[in-house]
XYZ file of C-alpha atoms in Angstrom:
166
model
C 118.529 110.294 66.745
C 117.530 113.465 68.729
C 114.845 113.076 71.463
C 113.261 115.727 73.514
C 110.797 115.972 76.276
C 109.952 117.047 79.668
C 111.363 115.475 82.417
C 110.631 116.647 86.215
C 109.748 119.984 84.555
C 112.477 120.335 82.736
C 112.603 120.434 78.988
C 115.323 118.106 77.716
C 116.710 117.371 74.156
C 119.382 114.755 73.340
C 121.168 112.873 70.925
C 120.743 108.929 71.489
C 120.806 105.497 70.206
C 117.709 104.801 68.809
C 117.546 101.239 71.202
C 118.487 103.128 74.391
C 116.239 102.404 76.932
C 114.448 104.427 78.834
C 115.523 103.294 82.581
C 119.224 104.252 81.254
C 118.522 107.023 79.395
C 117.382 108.490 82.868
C 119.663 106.835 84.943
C 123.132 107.184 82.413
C 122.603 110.298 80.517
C 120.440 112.354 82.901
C 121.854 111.118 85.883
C 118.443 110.661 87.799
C 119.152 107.757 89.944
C 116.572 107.232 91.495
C 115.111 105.302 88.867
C 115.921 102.212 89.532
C 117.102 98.690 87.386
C 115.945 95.478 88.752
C 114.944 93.015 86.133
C 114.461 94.076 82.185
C 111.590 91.993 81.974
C 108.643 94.297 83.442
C 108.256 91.693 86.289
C 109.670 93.663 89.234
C 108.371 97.226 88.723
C 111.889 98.865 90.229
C 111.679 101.196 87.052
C 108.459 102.355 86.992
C 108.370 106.034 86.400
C 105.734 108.307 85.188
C 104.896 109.206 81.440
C 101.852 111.484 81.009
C 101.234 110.495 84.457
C 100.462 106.971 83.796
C 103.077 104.438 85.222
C 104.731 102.542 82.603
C 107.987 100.026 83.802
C 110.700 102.131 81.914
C 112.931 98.854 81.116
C 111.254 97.745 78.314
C 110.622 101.658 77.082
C 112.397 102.738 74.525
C 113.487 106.658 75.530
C 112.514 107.558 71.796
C 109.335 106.242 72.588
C 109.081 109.148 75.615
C 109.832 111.886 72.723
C 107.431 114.631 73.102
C 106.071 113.164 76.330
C 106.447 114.223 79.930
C 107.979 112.288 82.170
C 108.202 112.051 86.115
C 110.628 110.289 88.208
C 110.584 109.660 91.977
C 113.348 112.833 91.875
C 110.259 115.084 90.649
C 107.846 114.179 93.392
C 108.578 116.411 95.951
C 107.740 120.326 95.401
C 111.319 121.835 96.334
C 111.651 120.977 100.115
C 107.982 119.449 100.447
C 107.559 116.259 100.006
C 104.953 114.783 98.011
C 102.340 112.730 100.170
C 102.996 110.126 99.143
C 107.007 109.795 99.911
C 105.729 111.627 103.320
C 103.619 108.632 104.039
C 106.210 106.103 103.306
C 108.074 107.832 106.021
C 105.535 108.047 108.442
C 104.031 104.469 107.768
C 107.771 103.265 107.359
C 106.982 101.559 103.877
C 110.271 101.278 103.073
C 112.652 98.484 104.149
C 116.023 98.355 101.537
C 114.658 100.856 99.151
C 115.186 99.368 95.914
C 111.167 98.676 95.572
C 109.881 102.768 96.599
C 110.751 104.433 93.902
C 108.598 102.344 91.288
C 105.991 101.924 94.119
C 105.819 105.578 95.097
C 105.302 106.710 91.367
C 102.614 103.860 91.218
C 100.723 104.988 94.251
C 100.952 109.053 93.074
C 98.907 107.898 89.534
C 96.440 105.706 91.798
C 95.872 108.421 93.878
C 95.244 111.341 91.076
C 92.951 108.748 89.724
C 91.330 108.200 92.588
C 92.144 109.958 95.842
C 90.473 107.828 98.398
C 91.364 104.102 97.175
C 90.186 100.953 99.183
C 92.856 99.010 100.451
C 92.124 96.230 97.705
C 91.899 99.167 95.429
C 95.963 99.942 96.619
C 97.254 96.280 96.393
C 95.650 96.018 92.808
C 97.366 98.823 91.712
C 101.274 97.902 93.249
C 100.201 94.567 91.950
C 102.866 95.027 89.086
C 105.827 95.617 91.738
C 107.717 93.578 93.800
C 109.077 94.121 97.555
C 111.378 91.468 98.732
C 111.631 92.798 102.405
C 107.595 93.724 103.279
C 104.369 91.424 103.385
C 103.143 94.661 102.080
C 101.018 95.898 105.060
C 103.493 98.777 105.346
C 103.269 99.938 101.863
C 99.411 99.737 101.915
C 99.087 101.655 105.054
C 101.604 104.468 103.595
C 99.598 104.695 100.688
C 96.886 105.006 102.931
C 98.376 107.871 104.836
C 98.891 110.197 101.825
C 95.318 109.623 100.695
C 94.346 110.934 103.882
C 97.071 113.725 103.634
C 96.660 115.310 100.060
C 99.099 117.933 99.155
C 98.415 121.168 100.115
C 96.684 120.075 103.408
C 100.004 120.256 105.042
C 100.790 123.731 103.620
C 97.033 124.910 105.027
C 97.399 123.560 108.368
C 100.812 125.588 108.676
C 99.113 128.601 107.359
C 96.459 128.521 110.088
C 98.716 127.661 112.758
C 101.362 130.541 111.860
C 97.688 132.931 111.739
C 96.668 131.532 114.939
């Protein structure tokens, strides 16, 4: 069967299995590893990616489901060479530890925060409740989360503005 949608901004059509799931359809035919495979039951939240901007775990979605939808994975967060506050936080709050978790958790924290841009802390865990880090207690992750709320995009770019007016 023939699917197409958008993907990172970029309109895609292909030919697939109709049971071809969406974590490999974006991992094996697109190539867009970052994606990641943990557990094909929706328990670990490695594959979350974006579709219409909600997070859905992409290991029990079917990629003809996606037809006609946009979808966003972690390699569509950053704007060219600016990263997206949220993956800037997780650097500067070091909410990473192996990696295999920030992908799905990243994705997850950009929908909270278009939601709502200045989340509680309890508001933050709530929403990564659905993913799994084996190497944090989670502090990290919250605090990173934190970070980008308090760093929206764009206030980078203006503060770089000023300074090169100054």
């Amino acid at each position: 069967m023939q699917i197409s949608m958008t993907i990172n901004g970029t309109d895609v059509t292909r030919e697939i299995e109709p049971r071809v799931l969406l974590v490999h359809f974006i991992r094996d035919d697109l190539r867009l590893t970052g994606t990641h495979w943990g557990c094909d039951t929706t328990n670990c939240g490695t594959c979350v990616v974006l579709m219409d901007g909600q997070p859905v775990k992409s290991c029990t979605v079917l990629a003809a489901m996606a037809d006609g939808h946009t979808i966003t994975t972690v390699e569509g967060l950053a704007n060219g060479a600016t990263l997206d506050p949220v993956q800037q936080g997780f650097m500067e709050e070091h909410g990473l530890q192996c990696g295999f978790c920030t992908p799905g958790m990243m994705l997850t924290a950009r929908a909270l925060l278009d939601h709502n841009p200045h989340p509680e802390p309890l508001e933050i865990r709530e929403a990564i409740s659905g993913q799994i880090c084996r190497c944090t207690g989670y502090a990290t992750i919250v605090r990173s989360i934190q970070w980008a709320a308090e760093h929206p995009a764009g206030a980078a770019a203006q503060t770089t503005e000023k300074e090169v007016h100054a």
